[in-house]
Tab-separated table of C-alpha atoms in Angstrom:
chain	number	residue	atom	x	y	z
A	765	UNK	CA	22.771	7.166	3.808
A	766	UNK	CA	23.862	4.496	6.304
A	767	UNK	CA	21.334	1.728	6.808
A	768	UNK	CA	22.026	0.458	10.324
A	769	UNK	CA	19.841	-1.662	12.615
A	770	UNK	CA	21.223	-2.156	16.159
A	771	UNK	CA	22.473	-5.683	16.714
A	772	UNK	CA	22.701	-6.596	13.025
A	773	UNK	CA	25.776	-6.870	10.789
A	774	UNK	CA	25.878	-7.563	7.063
A	775	UNK	CA	28.246	-7.950	4.132
A	776	UNK	CA	28.213	-8.499	0.395
A	777	UNK	CA	31.094	-9.579	-1.836
A	778	UNK	CA	31.939	-10.736	-5.337
A	779	UNK	CA	32.736	-14.431	-5.013
A	780	UNK	CA	32.848	-15.166	-8.736
A	781	UNK	CA	29.488	-16.929	-9.110
A	782	UNK	CA	28.475	-14.384	-11.738
A	783	UNK	CA	30.611	-13.908	-14.808
A	784	UNK	CA	30.600	-10.105	-14.643
A	785	UNK	CA	32.392	-9.970	-11.261
A	786	UNK	CA	29.648	-8.030	-9.485
A	787	UNK	CA	28.636	-8.821	-5.909
A	788	UNK	CA	26.943	-12.216	-5.665
A	789	UNK	CA	27.291	-13.465	-2.081
A	790	UNK	CA	25.628	-11.870	0.952
A	791	UNK	CA	25.454	-12.481	4.678
A	792	UNK	CA	23.082	-11.004	7.246
A	793	UNK	CA	23.941	-11.692	10.897
A	794	UNK	CA	22.276	-10.916	14.223
A	795	UNK	CA	24.514	-10.681	17.286
A	796	UNK	CA	21.895	-12.705	19.175
A	797	UNK	CA	19.315	-15.234	17.940
A	798	UNK	CA	16.311	-13.321	16.613
A	799	UNK	CA	12.599	-14.094	16.637
A	800	UNK	CA	11.797	-15.025	13.053
A	801	UNK	CA	8.838	-15.362	10.721
A	802	UNK	CA	9.176	-16.515	7.131
A	803	UNK	CA	7.026	-17.289	4.117
A	804	UNK	CA	8.093	-19.292	1.092
A	805	UNK	CA	7.050	-19.936	-2.488
A	806	UNK	CA	3.950	-22.055	-3.048
A	807	UNK	CA	5.390	-23.304	-6.335
A	808	UNK	CA	5.361	-27.124	-6.128
A	809	UNK	CA	8.887	-27.094	-7.551
A	810	UNK	CA	10.984	-25.705	-4.708
A	811	UNK	CA	14.691	-24.950	-4.872
A	812	UNK	CA	17.092	-26.729	-2.504
A	813	UNK	CA	17.722	-23.676	-0.273
A	814	UNK	CA	13.978	-23.227	0.128
A	815	UNK	CA	13.565	-26.830	1.301
A	816	UNK	CA	16.430	-26.395	3.767
A	817	UNK	CA	15.192	-23.048	5.094
A	818	UNK	CA	11.557	-24.172	5.434
A	819	UNK	CA	12.641	-26.802	7.959
A	820	UNK	CA	14.902	-24.434	9.890
A	821	UNK	CA	12.301	-21.660	9.988
A	822	UNK	CA	9.931	-23.904	11.959
A	823	UNK	CA	11.900	-23.013	15.115
A	824	UNK	CA	11.040	-19.314	14.622
A	825	UNK	CA	14.635	-18.458	15.518
A	826	UNK	CA	17.395	-17.316	13.195
A	827	UNK	CA	20.793	-15.699	13.620
A	828	UNK	CA	22.178	-15.585	10.083
A	829	UNK	CA	21.125	-15.767	6.435
A	830	UNK	CA	23.533	-16.647	3.627
A	831	UNK	CA	22.379	-15.652	0.151
A	832	UNK	CA	23.898	-16.140	-3.274
A	833	UNK	CA	22.781	-14.690	-6.598
A	834	UNK	CA	23.578	-15.920	-10.089
A	835	UNK	CA	22.504	-19.509	-9.421
A	836	UNK	CA	19.107	-20.678	-8.104
A	837	UNK	CA	20.260	-24.126	-6.935
A	838	UNK	CA	16.872	-25.374	-8.152
A	839	UNK	CA	16.135	-28.733	-9.810
A	840	UNK	CA	19.593	-29.958	-8.782
A	841	UNK	CA	18.526	-33.094	-6.890
A	842	UNK	CA	20.199	-34.506	-3.795
A	843	UNK	CA	23.476	-32.795	-4.693
A	844	UNK	CA	21.716	-29.434	-4.573
A	845	UNK	CA	20.328	-30.170	-1.117
A	846	UNK	CA	23.777	-31.123	0.128
A	847	UNK	CA	25.214	-27.915	-1.336
A	848	UNK	CA	22.584	-25.788	0.420
A	849	UNK	CA	23.229	-27.583	3.712
A	850	UNK	CA	26.987	-27.149	3.327
A	851	UNK	CA	26.526	-23.449	2.616
A	852	UNK	CA	24.682	-23.156	5.943
A	853	UNK	CA	27.171	-25.331	7.832
A	854	UNK	CA	30.261	-23.442	6.672
A	855	UNK	CA	28.766	-20.086	7.622
A	856	UNK	CA	27.755	-21.426	11.042
A	857	UNK	CA	31.247	-22.773	11.678
A	858	UNK	CA	32.914	-19.502	10.751
A	859	UNK	CA	30.403	-17.485	12.806
A	860	UNK	CA	30.697	-19.986	15.688
A	861	UNK	CA	26.922	-20.375	16.018
A	862	UNK	CA	24.426	-23.233	15.831
A	863	UNK	CA	23.925	-24.418	12.234
A	864	UNK	CA	20.179	-24.675	12.910
A	865	UNK	CA	20.128	-20.862	13.175
A	866	UNK	CA	21.593	-20.268	9.688
A	867	UNK	CA	19.124	-20.091	6.801
A	868	UNK	CA	20.074	-20.042	3.125
A	869	UNK	CA	18.640	-18.506	-0.033
A	870	UNK	CA	19.628	-18.520	-3.694
A	871	UNK	CA	18.465	-16.714	-6.825
A	872	UNK	CA	19.459	-16.963	-10.465
A	873	UNK	CA	19.402	-19.502	-13.263
A	874	UNK	CA	17.453	-22.720	-12.602
A	875	UNK	CA	18.926	-26.162	-13.283
A	876	UNK	CA	22.648	-25.524	-12.857
A	877	UNK	CA	24.709	-27.017	-10.022
A	878	UNK	CA	25.663	-24.469	-7.390
A	879	UNK	CA	29.402	-23.650	-7.548
A	880	UNK	CA	29.783	-24.644	-3.914
A	881	UNK	CA	33.589	-24.652	-4.064
A	882	UNK	CA	33.565	-20.952	-4.936
A	883	UNK	CA	31.109	-20.204	-2.149
A	884	UNK	CA	33.046	-22.302	0.390
A	885	UNK	CA	36.264	-20.500	-0.440
A	886	UNK	CA	34.635	-17.091	0.066
A	887	UNK	CA	32.670	-17.714	3.280
A	888	UNK	CA	35.621	-16.571	5.484
A	889	UNK	CA	35.894	-13.279	3.581
A	890	UNK	CA	32.124	-12.845	3.816
A	891	UNK	CA	32.165	-13.273	7.603
A	892	UNK	CA	35.244	-11.107	8.092
A	893	UNK	CA	33.556	-8.337	6.091
A	894	UNK	CA	30.543	-8.073	8.412
A	895	UNK	CA	29.869	-4.475	9.498
A	896	UNK	CA	26.906	-2.602	11.014
A	897	UNK	CA	26.508	-0.563	7.816
A	898	UNK	CA	26.913	-3.503	5.430
A	899	UNK	CA	23.193	-3.815	4.668
A	900	UNK	CA	23.440	-1.908	1.373
A	901	UNK	CA	26.332	-4.105	0.272
A	902	UNK	CA	24.266	-7.210	1.072
A	903	UNK	CA	21.316	-5.749	-0.854
A	904	UNK	CA	23.562	-5.302	-3.895
A	905	UNK	CA	24.809	-8.888	-3.683
A	906	UNK	CA	21.348	-10.483	-3.975
A	907	UNK	CA	20.383	-8.781	-7.256
A	908	UNK	CA	19.877	-10.517	-10.613
A	909	UNK	CA	18.127	-8.539	-13.382
A	910	UNK	CA	17.348	-5.693	-10.972
A	911	UNK	CA	18.716	-2.308	-12.006
A	912	UNK	CA	19.389	-1.152	-8.439
A	913	UNK	CA	19.287	-2.364	-4.816
A	914	UNK	CA	16.021	-2.013	-2.924
A	915	UNK	CA	16.332	-0.849	0.690
A	916	UNK	CA	13.800	0.779	3.031
A	917	UNK	CA	14.901	2.045	6.469
A	918	UNK	CA	12.709	3.632	9.144
A	919	UNK	CA	12.751	4.644	12.799
A	920	UNK	CA	9.719	5.019	15.034
A	921	UNK	CA	9.184	5.635	18.732
A	922	UNK	CA	7.046	2.874	20.207
A	923	UNK	CA	6.256	3.429	23.853
A	924	UNK	CA	9.404	4.977	25.277
A	925	UNK	CA	11.835	3.196	22.960
A	926	UNK	CA	13.057	4.003	19.465
A	927	UNK	CA	12.518	1.094	17.076
A	928	UNK	CA	14.565	0.672	13.896
A	929	UNK	CA	13.443	-1.431	10.939
A	930	UNK	CA	15.149	-2.019	7.610
A	931	UNK	CA	14.098	-4.144	4.666
A	932	UNK	CA	15.993	-5.280	1.579
A	933	UNK	CA	14.551	-7.033	-1.447
A	934	UNK	CA	15.407	-8.256	-4.914
A	935	UNK	CA	13.110	-8.938	-7.796
A	936	UNK	CA	12.320	-7.631	-11.253
A	937	UNK	CA	10.947	-10.696	-13.054
A	938	UNK	CA	9.041	-13.887	-12.134
A	939	UNK	CA	6.898	-11.745	-9.873
A	940	UNK	CA	3.490	-13.032	-8.930
A	941	UNK	CA	4.062	-14.395	-5.454
A	942	UNK	CA	1.850	-16.707	-3.493
A	943	UNK	CA	2.618	-16.458	0.238
A	944	UNK	CA	6.045	-15.001	-0.445
A	945	UNK	CA	7.998	-13.186	-3.093
A	946	UNK	CA	11.413	-13.181	-4.715
A	947	UNK	CA	13.871	-12.558	-1.876
A	948	UNK	CA	13.190	-10.109	0.922
A	949	UNK	CA	14.717	-9.750	4.370
A	950	UNK	CA	13.365	-7.433	7.066
A	951	UNK	CA	15.497	-6.603	10.122
A	952	UNK	CA	14.309	-4.880	13.286
A	953	UNK	CA	15.609	-4.349	16.801
A	954	UNK	CA	12.083	-4.527	18.230
A	955	UNK	CA	11.293	-7.047	20.947
A	956	UNK	CA	8.246	-9.036	19.850
A	957	UNK	CA	7.128	-12.588	20.542
A	958	UNK	CA	7.591	-14.946	17.595
A	959	UNK	CA	3.929	-15.950	17.332
A	960	UNK	CA	2.793	-12.336	17.122
A	961	UNK	CA	5.582	-11.502	14.669
A	962	UNK	CA	4.448	-14.294	12.364
A	963	UNK	CA	0.835	-13.127	12.475
A	964	UNK	CA	1.555	-9.486	11.622
A	965	UNK	CA	4.155	-10.458	9.013
A	966	UNK	CA	1.706	-12.659	7.123
A	967	UNK	CA	-0.921	-9.920	7.326
A	968	UNK	CA	1.605	-7.495	5.865
A	969	UNK	CA	2.620	-9.913	3.119
A	970	UNK	CA	-0.976	-10.126	1.909
A	971	UNK	CA	-1.244	-6.408	1.184
A	972	UNK	CA	2.308	-5.993	-0.133
A	973	UNK	CA	4.302	-8.805	-1.740
A	974	UNK	CA	1.176	-10.891	-2.355
A	975	UNK	CA	-0.420	-7.927	-4.104
A	976	UNK	CA	2.063	-7.356	-6.909
A	977	UNK	CA	2.521	-8.854	-10.350
A	978	UNK	CA	4.936	-8.053	-13.146
A	979	UNK	CA	4.665	-11.141	-15.329
A	980	UNK	CA	2.337	-13.567	-13.536
A	981	UNK	CA	5.172	-15.973	-12.713
A	982	UNK	CA	5.869	-17.536	-9.295
A	983	UNK	CA	9.510	-18.502	-8.784
A	984	UNK	CA	10.962	-21.714	-7.353
A	985	UNK	CA	13.051	-19.619	-4.950
A	986	UNK	CA	10.651	-17.044	-3.464
A	987	UNK	CA	11.318	-16.276	0.172
A	988	UNK	CA	10.528	-13.438	2.566
A	989	UNK	CA	11.444	-13.276	6.225
A	990	UNK	CA	11.648	-10.921	9.180
A	991	UNK	CA	14.115	-11.041	12.077
A	992	UNK	CA	13.533	-9.209	15.375
A	993	UNK	CA	16.471	-9.294	17.800
A	994	UNK	CA	15.005	-7.270	20.694
A	995	UNK	CA	17.994	-4.913	21.000
A	996	UNK	CA	15.650	-1.913	21.377
A	997	UNK	CA	14.717	-3.327	24.802
A	998	UNK	CA	11.102	-2.234	24.477
A	999	UNK	CA	8.529	-4.210	26.482
A	1000	UNK	CA	8.041	-7.373	24.424
A	1001	UNK	CA	5.160	-6.870	22.002
A	1002	UNK	CA	2.470	-9.537	22.249
A	1003	UNK	CA	-0.864	-10.069	20.581
A	1004	UNK	CA	-2.494	-7.967	23.308
A	1005	UNK	CA	0.027	-5.106	23.519
A	1006	UNK	CA	-1.099	-1.527	22.977
A	1007	UNK	CA	2.011	-1.055	20.840
A	1008	UNK	CA	1.103	-3.866	18.431
A	1009	UNK	CA	-0.788	-1.569	16.061
A	1010	UNK	CA	2.138	0.846	15.795
A	1011	UNK	CA	4.582	-1.960	15.070
A	1012	UNK	CA	2.229	-3.527	12.526
A	1013	UNK	CA	1.878	-0.203	10.691
A	1014	UNK	CA	5.651	0.252	10.673
A	1015	UNK	CA	6.242	-3.237	9.282
A	1016	UNK	CA	3.493	-2.979	6.656
A	1017	UNK	CA	4.812	0.396	5.497
A	1018	UNK	CA	8.248	-1.121	4.860
A	1019	UNK	CA	6.753	-4.141	3.065
A	1020	UNK	CA	4.532	-2.001	0.820
A	1021	UNK	CA	7.413	0.327	-0.068
A	1022	UNK	CA	9.645	-2.631	-0.977
A	1023	UNK	CA	6.938	-4.279	-3.075
A	1024	UNK	CA	6.345	-1.003	-4.926
A	1025	UNK	CA	10.082	-0.710	-5.621
A	1026	UNK	CA	10.064	-4.193	-7.131
A	1027	UNK	CA	7.235	-3.365	-9.530
A	1028	UNK	CA	8.815	-0.047	-10.517
A	1029	UNK	CA	12.030	-1.936	-11.303
A	1030	UNK	CA	10.171	-4.613	-13.273
A	1031	UNK	CA	12.047	-5.956	-16.270
A	1032	UNK	CA	11.494	-3.478	-19.091
A	1033	UNK	CA	8.772	-1.658	-17.152
A	1034	UNK	CA	7.921	1.923	-18.102
A	1035	UNK	CA	4.688	2.228	-16.090
A	1036	UNK	CA	3.752	1.599	-12.453
A	1037	UNK	CA	0.044	0.834	-12.253
A	1038	UNK	CA	-2.244	0.325	-9.280
A	1039	UNK	CA	-5.240	-1.884	-10.047
A	1040	UNK	CA	-7.839	-1.040	-7.401
A	1041	UNK	CA	-10.965	-3.214	-7.246
A	1042	UNK	CA	-13.666	-1.795	-4.983
A	1043	UNK	CA	-17.128	-2.758	-3.759
A	1044	UNK	CA	-16.703	-6.480	-4.306
A	1045	UNK	CA	-18.747	-9.115	-2.484
A	1046	UNK	CA	-15.615	-10.690	-0.938
A	1047	UNK	CA	-11.937	-9.712	-0.645
A	1048	UNK	CA	-10.980	-12.939	-2.410
A	1049	UNK	CA	-13.155	-11.996	-5.396
A	1050	UNK	CA	-11.701	-8.489	-5.552
A	1051	UNK	CA	-8.162	-9.895	-5.496
A	1052	UNK	CA	-8.955	-12.410	-8.266
A	1053	UNK	CA	-10.330	-9.646	-10.485
A	1054	UNK	CA	-7.352	-7.382	-9.765
A	1055	UNK	CA	-4.837	-10.114	-10.622
A	1056	UNK	CA	-6.768	-11.115	-13.747
A	1057	UNK	CA	-6.432	-7.559	-15.040
A	1058	UNK	CA	-2.852	-7.115	-13.793
A	1059	UNK	CA	-1.713	-10.345	-15.482
A	1060	UNK	CA	-3.415	-9.779	-18.832
A	1061	UNK	CA	-0.759	-9.337	-21.511
A	1062	UNK	CA	-3.295	-7.476	-23.645
A	1063	UNK	CA	-3.978	-5.024	-20.833
A	1064	UNK	CA	-0.286	-4.614	-20.031
A	1065	UNK	CA	0.685	-3.949	-23.650
A	1066	UNK	CA	-2.122	-1.379	-23.863
A	1067	UNK	CA	-0.588	0.337	-20.832
A	1068	UNK	CA	2.771	0.399	-22.626
A	1069	UNK	CA	1.121	1.848	-25.734
A	1070	UNK	CA	-0.725	4.433	-23.598
A	1071	UNK	CA	-3.952	3.176	-25.155
A	1072	UNK	CA	-7.183	3.539	-23.163
A	1073	UNK	CA	-8.432	0.148	-24.345
A	1074	UNK	CA	-10.981	-0.514	-21.610
A	1075	UNK	CA	-12.387	-3.434	-23.606
A	1076	UNK	CA	-9.319	-5.462	-22.640
A	1077	UNK	CA	-9.864	-4.605	-18.986
A	1078	UNK	CA	-13.535	-5.582	-18.895
A	1079	UNK	CA	-12.693	-8.774	-20.788
A	1080	UNK	CA	-10.084	-9.658	-18.143
A	1081	UNK	CA	-12.648	-8.951	-15.419
A	1082	UNK	CA	-15.092	-11.344	-17.056
A	1083	UNK	CA	-12.390	-14.004	-17.454
A	1084	UNK	CA	-11.389	-13.856	-13.772
A	1085	UNK	CA	-13.786	-16.601	-12.705
A	1086	UNK	CA	-15.575	-14.239	-10.318
A	1087	UNK	CA	-19.364	-14.021	-10.533
A	1088	UNK	CA	-19.565	-10.347	-11.537
A	1089	UNK	CA	-22.589	-8.478	-12.871
A	1090	UNK	CA	-21.479	-6.890	-16.182
A	1091	UNK	CA	-24.218	-4.259	-15.965
A	1092	UNK	CA	-22.850	-2.944	-12.655
A	1093	UNK	CA	-19.174	-2.579	-13.615
A	1094	UNK	CA	-17.583	0.873	-13.633
A	1095	UNK	CA	-13.993	1.447	-14.825
A	1096	UNK	CA	-11.982	4.622	-14.282
A	1097	UNK	CA	-8.441	5.787	-15.002
A	1098	UNK	CA	-7.782	7.849	-11.878
A	1099	UNK	CA	-11.047	9.873	-11.622
A	1100	UNK	CA	-11.965	9.664	-15.312
A	1101	UNK	CA	-14.734	7.099	-15.808
A	1102	UNK	CA	-14.568	5.297	-19.149
A	1103	UNK	CA	-17.132	2.575	-18.375
A	1104	UNK	CA	-20.381	3.072	-16.449
A	1105	UNK	CA	-22.710	0.173	-15.740
A	1106	UNK	CA	-20.838	-1.954	-18.269
A	1107	UNK	CA	-21.069	0.569	-21.126
A	1108	UNK	CA	-18.427	2.961	-22.484
A	1109	UNK	CA	-18.860	6.632	-21.599
A	1110	UNK	CA	-17.677	7.959	-24.949
A	1111	UNK	CA	-14.676	9.061	-26.959
A	1112	UNK	CA	-14.123	12.313	-25.048
A	1113	UNK	CA	-13.651	10.436	-21.784
A	1114	UNK	CA	-11.310	7.977	-23.495
A	1115	UNK	CA	-9.198	10.831	-24.843
A	1116	UNK	CA	-8.972	12.344	-21.355
A	1117	UNK	CA	-8.053	8.957	-19.909
A	1118	UNK	CA	-5.342	8.460	-22.542
A	1119	UNK	CA	-3.531	11.461	-21.078
A	1120	UNK	CA	-3.523	9.685	-17.709
A	1121	UNK	CA	-1.814	6.703	-19.350
A	1122	UNK	CA	1.022	8.988	-20.461
A	1123	UNK	CA	2.112	9.280	-16.830
A	1124	UNK	CA	4.727	6.957	-15.346
A	1125	UNK	CA	2.354	6.101	-12.488
A	1126	UNK	CA	-1.439	5.895	-12.488
A	1127	UNK	CA	-4.400	4.038	-10.989
A	1128	UNK	CA	-7.144	1.967	-12.602
A	1129	UNK	CA	-10.281	1.756	-10.461
A	1130	UNK	CA	-12.720	-1.098	-11.075
A	1131	UNK	CA	-16.013	-0.770	-9.200
A	1132	UNK	CA	-17.928	-4.071	-9.167
A	1133	UNK	CA	-20.861	-2.658	-7.182
A	1134	UNK	CA	-21.651	-6.011	-5.572
A	1135	UNK	CA	-20.488	-5.488	-1.973
A	1136	UNK	CA	-18.070	-3.585	0.246
A	1137	UNK	CA	-14.732	-5.441	-0.040
A	1138	UNK	CA	-11.685	-3.967	-1.780
A	1139	UNK	CA	-8.322	-5.236	-3.049
A	1140	UNK	CA	-5.294	-3.612	-4.623
A	1141	UNK	CA	-2.578	-4.987	-6.872
A	1142	UNK	CA	0.529	-3.196	-8.138
A	1143	UNK	CA	1.635	-4.107	-11.643
A	1144	UNK	CA	3.691	-2.851	-14.582
A	1145	UNK	CA	3.286	-2.584	-18.318
A	1146	UNK	CA	4.762	-5.086	-20.780
A	1147	UNK	CA	7.368	-3.697	-23.150
A	1148	UNK	CA	9.632	-5.100	-25.890
A	1149	UNK	CA	12.511	-4.722	-23.408
A	1150	UNK	CA	10.941	-7.399	-21.170
A	1151	UNK	CA	11.085	-9.857	-24.062
A	1152	UNK	CA	14.690	-8.908	-24.854
A	1153	UNK	CA	15.838	-9.350	-21.237
A	1154	UNK	CA	14.232	-12.769	-20.856
A	1155	UNK	CA	15.125	-14.019	-24.322
A	1156	UNK	CA	18.784	-13.436	-23.479
A	1157	UNK	CA	18.739	-14.329	-19.749
A	1158	UNK	CA	21.076	-17.340	-20.041
A	1159	UNK	CA	23.308	-15.960	-22.791
């Protein structure tokens, strides 16, 4: 399948940053400056490209993104900042566009100096390789421990115009974002004002990338952004447009699909689990409970072992810091209730629930019975393979 968005070109090449000679340098380019919204890691330790891109993103305009994998350019001091700025400058010069419109991103090992000479030497090839159907190649070039590229492409008629949207993402470990996640880039030819784009993007982030966890870690390099170049020539979408709801749904659908792909490709993951917390007093409380369960290593290892150990789940609920009423808590695996009003429902129900855990995908429903707010988090199990991957990450 060709992933093409009108007005966008992309490329991905092997520059030699990684030792295994796979693709490691990507470029996404819009033929015209695009309205832009971006969110970044809330980790206090931010990589150099994040610091550079945060400042540039304040203009809400972008025309190109240069991304390298294999090196995070994090904790590299002033030299790292200069390298990130040079990466942007060289791409801008070759593209013949304003450097302020070129953002940068990096992913990989923390603490090593970026091989900027290698990147500099390969920028011309990267630019010359730009094609309308180069999005998949770019998606391949941003991967680290991922097992495959993550791309979602959709078309939708909004008003009288056909809108195209395509998202790419990378991520399989260090996945518990806060206002952003890993690396993700969404491209659309829709015409939408920047302020409205930022609002709907952040709303979408909350129920997608901010609602997943593989290992409870927030990276130094997390970044997600959306570019809208207006090539569809639809009436510009504003905060009061009738078409805003349709565009929001389209964007959120892409974000949720990408975030699900990331969890399913989690390092060593064998299970994809939805933790659904319902009937909470506040959304914030529901989300805290969901993440407490999703991040519990005891819960995650029970998922891997296909063990209906609801005691670990109710313990994680109680440890969440939320003022729950233990005597009102219900826990179900899909529609099989194993805890009612804080008490186990018996061995037969547990045996039925254990069969649910044998599936590759399933849902855990936690009913707090204290209100009407809900939250959902996607997570994965924790397997020996996760330990192996991360124990050998730098070797």
